[in-house]
Amino acid sequence: MEELSLNGQWMLKRLADGSERPMTVPGDIVSALVASGEVSDPYFDRNELDVQWVGREDWALTRTFDVGDSLLRAARLCIEFASIDTVAEVRLNGRAIGTSHNMFRRFRADIASLVTPGRNEVSVILRSAERAAIAEAAKLAYPIPASVYPVSSPNRNLVRKAQCMGGWDWGPSLMTGGLYDGVTIIAHDGPRIEYVRARTRRIRQGGAPELDTWVVDLAIELDSAYPVDALLAIELGASGSTQRHAVAAGNTTVHEELRLKSPLLWWPAGYGDQNLYDLRVVVGPASGKGRVHEARIRLGFRDLRVDALPDDIGRSMTIVVNDRPIFAKGANWIPADALPSRWTRQRMANLLGSAAQANMNCVRVWGGGRYESDAFYELCDELGLLVWQDCMFSCALYPSTPEFLGNVEAEIRHQVRRLSNHPALALWCGNNEALGAITWYDESKQNPARYIVDYDRLTEGTLGRVIRELDPDRTWWPSSPSAGPDDFSDNWHSDNRGDMHYWSVWHEGKPFSEYLRVQPRFCSEFGFQSLPSHATVASFVPAGQFNVSSPAMEHHQRHPRGNSIIIDTMLRYFRMPKDFRSTLYLSQVQQAMAIRTAVEFWRSTRPRCMGTLYWQLNDVWPGASWSSLEYDGGWKLLHYAARDFYDPVLLALFIKDQVIQAFIVNDSDASLRVELEIMLRRFDGSIVTGFPPDLISSNVIGPDAATLLWTCPADRLPVMKHEAFIDAQLTTDGGRYRRTTLFLSDPKACELWPAGLQATVVSSKETADGLAVRLRAAAPAFFVALSAEGIPGRFEASGFDMAAGEERLVAFRAEHGYPPITAADLSAALRVEDLRSSYE
Ligand code: BMA
């Protein structure tokens, strides 16, 4: 196979005035206009509003390429666009070779008869997706509404484009278009491989899964345009074996079976290794001479099912891998950026790497974004991050016209065949909140029947039907949230079955303690917003606007009541922060506190609850949002907290119904001997009382279980609640040590002592750049946060508590690719905050 990449520089023409500038492919129009200096950075200030015209116009992308002798000699020449966004006409040397109107489909065309020796030209006309959506709306027999956000593009639900590109409650509306994930010309002499699908099957022999034989059922789909016999070869990396087969003319699907005895299994992160096997398939002319077409995939051997079984409570939801029930720990993924030119592998690796470092084992690819690039799923396979994959429909109603459904069917047929080989892919879900959305809009409230019919034709009639046909081993989950297959009841407020989106704390303003009043089976969304770090704010606000309610800050808050809820929560739980920086800090403290409250409690209810995916992992631009990672990938305090509350061994400490409870959650498959020491301390650090270990009921914790170790009615403590806090220390026989504190009343009521924190930058053997901060606390310090604005890198820990007199060394890990950082640089930029210093 010979390939010619057409990535790199193209020319971008604005059809309205004929002006031209270069554009990098993969990339997008708005990014090209930023690069040429014609528009300002849309993330800065309110510049987004000045680029709205871009999505309302038509553009042409063109590039030339040389076809030499070698390509000319190929019997077959095909051009492939991985993703064209969105409404497009493709031409080669001026001749139309096809149209496209769905960024989730692959575009392939045979071009052997159209290329000429020497210079050739390919062009893609991108018509305004916004105008296309408006034109679709005018054709509808009745209105089909979608949720809109402060800056929104109309009728986004009528075009097959990532829904959040038309604006969301955490992101801008840029409606850019472009070519993503690569453009290639492929030369070969025989048939073309359209897809290789591999189903791995375990033949149970009654023992452990690793002792079994595994079968790989291969379905190799070839294009039908090749009329003569061909030859196919399959190589499986581990066995080193190659199998050859003759393929008769006209055979478009070749089935093959491979067997492997005791392969190394693939496991989600925290449960075992992520073993992967390379599989290569080539197909070429029957003569054995000439160029082949080749496909490479990676297999993982694992048995995966999602149990949704009726039980005493309702209906379970548990991902089971290789017979082990997995507690899914993770967050919701949205596209890596609002500017698609920045959807790079490196970016994904950084964001997903941070997810894995925070002890996550699962991410949900949310339905308002896109089916991610191959790189994303490859990284998830390598990192052991299970993928909950939504189909790309979100917070809207959708049409069920034959054209729309035909387009969706082609999209989902492609995506299932592209993605189903990934061992990390855990389940397919029909949409995000589209079932619930039927109850949201006036039109659908007044006339539910027609929207229910639309919903069913799309969701069960198209998506569910195709997924069950093409990927029968994987769970089809109809919607998120959902009570489960074949159950269309409201699952927003039901905590006894299926997956739940629990939003009452954020959207309804309920107290954090309300998280302890629901016990979801699997909570696939719950979130609490925070403001970004000062460094992120500095990237988008102009001088003079470092204030929560400045125009630039409000423009970067897309939830209409977002800032009010953040400030209201501060008033409810904390003392008013003394300045802007402290406000940013405190917003991250309360976000971490909210999500930690939910996860610690829900993990303590396992096996009733078997998954928590908070909203949301990442950000598409710099601004206020529910994310735990900053736009630039930096860790908010929530992300540091997630590393603790998602630790396989967790000490969960909370007050429920006026009773303090301490649980140990053990996600490992071995029993664990633990020692728990619990003290009641005053805020100066002195001990009021310790709780003797004999009151602690058990110290051997079973595998895959949550065990209650200690309870104490809060009103039996010999202090006023604002005078003291619980200080718990957990030691395990595995040598782990964890300290957790618990306030007995709202932090604002507590008489915190000035922590007297001293920080010195010192050299450290632990890090490549050899820098760390030595911290000392004179009195107990809470939510101690370290930052170094302008210095690329990250502190090893932040947002932790310190005991009186404690000394702690926190390493600083500089980011690669920057000049070395000196101790003086770090000292000058270092900022240390804690709860007490946020108000005084
Ligand atoms: C959800 C999501 C998103 C949204 C978030 C915050 O339910 O599915 O649509 O961004 O809430 O409001």
GROMACS .gro file of C-alpha atoms in nm, residues 597-775:
model
  179
  597THR     CA    1  -1.918   1.446   4.935
  598ALA     CA    2  -2.111   1.271   4.659
  599VAL     CA    3  -1.844   1.022   4.556
  600GLU     CA    4  -1.738   0.923   4.908
  601PHE     CA    5  -2.095   0.850   5.003
  602TRP     CA    6  -2.187   0.670   4.683
  603ARG     CA    7  -1.874   0.458   4.689
  604SER     CA    8  -1.961   0.360   5.046
  605THR     CA    9  -2.292   0.222   4.917
  606ARG     CA   10  -2.133  -0.030   4.680
  607PRO     CA   11  -2.253  -0.277   4.552
  608ARG     CA   12  -2.579  -0.081   4.532
  609CYS     CA   13  -2.393   0.193   4.345
  610MET     CA   14  -2.135   0.071   4.094
  611GLY     CA   15  -2.031   0.384   3.910
  612THR     CA   16  -1.978   0.757   3.946
  613LEU     CA   17  -1.888   0.975   3.647
  614TYR     CA   18  -1.886   1.339   3.747
  615TRP     CA   19  -1.963   1.622   3.511
  616GLN     CA   20  -1.714   1.712   3.355
  617LEU     CA   21  -1.350   1.622   3.299
  618ASN     CA   22  -1.224   1.890   3.061
  619ASP     CA   23  -1.298   2.230   2.910
  620VAL     CA   24  -1.331   2.346   2.547
  621TRP     CA   25  -1.221   2.701   2.625
  622PRO     CA   26  -1.109   2.900   2.929
  623GLY     CA   27  -1.401   2.990   3.152
  624ALA     CA   28  -1.624   2.896   3.442
  625SER     CA   29  -1.744   2.537   3.422
  626TRP     CA   30  -1.797   2.207   3.596
  627SER     CA   31  -1.460   2.071   3.476
  628SER     CA   32  -1.189   1.933   3.702
  629LEU     CA   33  -0.917   2.017   3.448
  630GLU     CA   34  -0.845   2.372   3.342
  631TYR     CA   35  -0.863   2.455   2.972
  632ASP     CA   36  -0.484   2.419   2.947
  633GLY     CA   37  -0.493   2.080   3.120
  634GLY     CA   38  -0.389   2.211   3.462
  635TRP     CA   39  -0.545   2.044   3.763
  636LYS     CA   40  -0.818   2.223   3.955
  637LEU     CA   41  -0.850   2.134   4.323
  638LEU     CA   42  -1.128   1.894   4.222
  639HIS     CA   43  -0.887   1.693   4.010
  640TYR     CA   44  -0.643   1.656   4.299
  641ALA     CA   45  -0.937   1.560   4.521
  642ALA     CA   46  -1.050   1.305   4.260
  643ARG     CA   47  -0.714   1.128   4.286
  644ASP     CA   48  -0.795   1.075   4.655
  645PHE     CA   49  -1.167   1.000   4.638
  646TYR     CA   50  -1.110   0.759   4.348
  647ASP     CA   51  -0.822   0.581   4.526
  648PRO     CA   52  -0.885   0.204   4.520
  649VAL     CA   53  -0.867   0.215   4.900
  650LEU     CA   54  -1.079   0.497   5.033
  651LEU     CA   55  -1.153   0.621   5.380
  652ALA     CA   56  -1.497   0.779   5.338
  653LEU     CA   57  -1.589   1.005   5.625
  654PHE     CA   58  -1.923   1.186   5.634
  655ILE     CA   59  -2.215   1.291   5.851
  656LYS     CA   60  -2.546   1.140   5.754
  657ASP     CA   61  -2.859   1.196   5.959
  658GLN     CA   62  -2.649   1.351   6.237
  659VAL     CA   63  -2.430   1.043   6.265
  660ILE     CA   64  -2.061   1.049   6.175
  661GLN     CA   65  -1.969   0.744   5.972
  662ALA     CA   66  -1.634   0.610   5.858
  663PHE     CA   67  -1.629   0.354   5.579
  664ILE     CA   68  -1.338   0.183   5.416
  665VAL     CA   69  -1.398   0.111   5.052
  666ASN     CA   70  -1.175  -0.158   4.908
  667ASP     CA   71  -1.185  -0.193   4.530
  668SER     CA   72  -0.906  -0.449   4.528
  669ASP     CA   73  -0.951  -0.826   4.506
  670ALA     CA   74  -0.762  -0.892   4.828
  671SER     CA   75  -0.862  -0.852   5.191
  672LEU     CA   76  -0.695  -0.562   5.357
  673ARG     CA   77  -0.585  -0.516   5.714
  674VAL     CA   78  -0.635  -0.156   5.817
  675GLU     CA   79  -0.578   0.058   6.119
  676LEU     CA   80  -0.792   0.358   6.171
  677GLU     CA   81  -0.708   0.623   6.425
  678ILE     CA   82  -0.972   0.885   6.492
  679MET     CA   83  -0.919   1.203   6.694
  680LEU     CA   84  -1.137   1.495   6.779
  681ARG     CA   85  -0.918   1.805   6.758
  682ARG     CA   86  -0.961   2.171   6.829
  683PHE     CA   87  -0.864   2.412   6.555
  684ASP     CA   88  -0.537   2.490   6.734
  685GLY     CA   89  -0.448   2.123   6.680
  686SER     CA   90  -0.489   2.009   7.040
  687ILE     CA   91  -0.669   1.682   7.103
  688VAL     CA   92  -1.010   1.688   7.266
  689THR     CA   93  -1.038   1.314   7.266
  690GLY     CA   94  -0.932   1.009   7.073
  691PHE     CA   95  -1.165   0.723   6.994
  692PRO     CA   96  -1.017   0.398   7.118
  693PRO     CA   97  -0.951   0.141   6.848
  694ASP     CA   98  -1.169  -0.115   7.023
  695LEU     CA   99  -1.471   0.093   6.927
  696ILE     CA  100  -1.378   0.035   6.569
  697SER     CA  101  -1.572  -0.267   6.466
  698SER     CA  102  -1.345  -0.456   6.229
  699ASN     CA  103  -1.004  -0.413   6.085
  700VAL     CA  104  -1.002  -0.669   5.808
  701ILE     CA  105  -1.177  -0.534   5.504
  702GLY     CA  106  -1.306  -0.778   5.245
  703PRO     CA  107  -1.229  -0.745   4.875
  704ASP     CA  108  -1.456  -0.547   4.640
  705ALA     CA  109  -1.654  -0.411   4.932
  706ALA     CA  110  -1.738  -0.111   5.144
  707THR     CA  111  -1.725  -0.170   5.519
  708LEU     CA  112  -1.856   0.054   5.793
  709LEU     CA  113  -1.587   0.083   6.060
  710TRP     CA  114  -1.701   0.350   6.294
  711THR     CA  115  -2.006   0.558   6.374
  712CYS     CA  116  -2.068   0.823   6.632
  713PRO     CA  117  -2.372   1.047   6.684
  714ALA     CA  118  -2.250   1.400   6.616
  715ASP     CA  119  -2.432   1.545   6.917
  716ARG     CA  120  -2.250   1.314   7.159
  717LEU     CA  121  -1.918   1.481   7.102
  718PRO     CA  122  -1.788   1.670   7.406
  719VAL     CA  123  -1.746   1.999   7.215
  720MET     CA  124  -1.946   2.257   7.030
  721LYS     CA  125  -1.952   2.166   6.662
  722HIS     CA  126  -1.771   2.480   6.549
  723GLU     CA  127  -1.484   2.425   6.792
  724ALA     CA  128  -1.340   2.105   6.659
  725PHE     CA  129  -1.297   1.869   6.368
  726ILE     CA  130  -1.247   1.499   6.314
  727ASP     CA  131  -0.897   1.397   6.213
  728ALA     CA  132  -0.882   1.039   6.086
  729GLN     CA  133  -0.574   0.846   5.985
  730LEU     CA  134  -0.583   0.525   5.793
  731THR     CA  135  -0.292   0.285   5.761
  732THR     CA  136  -0.313  -0.035   5.561
  733ASP     CA  137  -0.091  -0.340   5.560
  734GLY     CA  138   0.001  -0.245   5.205
  735GLY     CA  139   0.179   0.051   5.360
  736ARG     CA  140  -0.068   0.313   5.251
  737TYR     CA  141  -0.129   0.608   5.472
  738ARG     CA  142  -0.414   0.853   5.437
  739ARG     CA  143  -0.533   1.143   5.648
  740THR     CA  144  -0.884   1.275   5.618
  741THR     CA  145  -1.054   1.551   5.809
  742LEU     CA  146  -1.418   1.630   5.859
  743PHE     CA  147  -1.576   1.955   5.975
  744LEU     CA  148  -1.869   1.912   6.212
  745SER     CA  149  -2.042   2.229   6.102
  746ASP     CA  150  -2.027   2.463   5.803
  747PRO     CA  151  -1.672   2.590   5.753
  748LYS     CA  152  -1.785   2.952   5.799
  749ALA     CA  153  -1.887   2.875   6.156
  750CYS     CA  154  -1.553   2.719   6.246
  751GLU     CA  155  -1.297   2.921   6.436
  752LEU     CA  156  -0.999   2.836   6.217
  753TRP     CA  157  -0.657   2.933   6.338
  754PRO     CA  158  -0.412   3.119   6.120
  755ALA     CA  159  -0.214   2.828   5.977
  756GLY     CA  160   0.117   3.017   5.975
  757LEU     CA  161   0.222   2.841   5.656
  758GLN     CA  162   0.585   2.874   5.561
  759ALA     CA  163   0.695   2.775   5.214
  760THR     CA  164   1.048   2.742   5.079
  761VAL     CA  165   1.156   2.623   4.738
  762VAL     CA  166   1.416   2.350   4.779
  763SER     CA  167   1.592   2.107   4.551
  764SER     CA  168   1.437   1.765   4.525
  765LYS     CA  169   1.579   1.437   4.409
  766GLU     CA  170   1.232   1.322   4.314
  767THR     CA  171   1.180   1.531   4.004
  768ALA     CA  172   1.379   1.568   3.686
  769ASP     CA  173   1.411   1.943   3.733
  770GLY     CA  174   1.483   1.886   4.100
  771LEU     CA  175   1.243   2.138   4.251
  772ALA     CA  176   1.000   2.110   4.539
  773VAL     CA  177   0.832   2.327   4.797
  774ARG     CA  178   0.887   2.259   5.166
  775LEU     CA  179   0.576   2.357   5.358
   0.00000   0.00000   0.00000
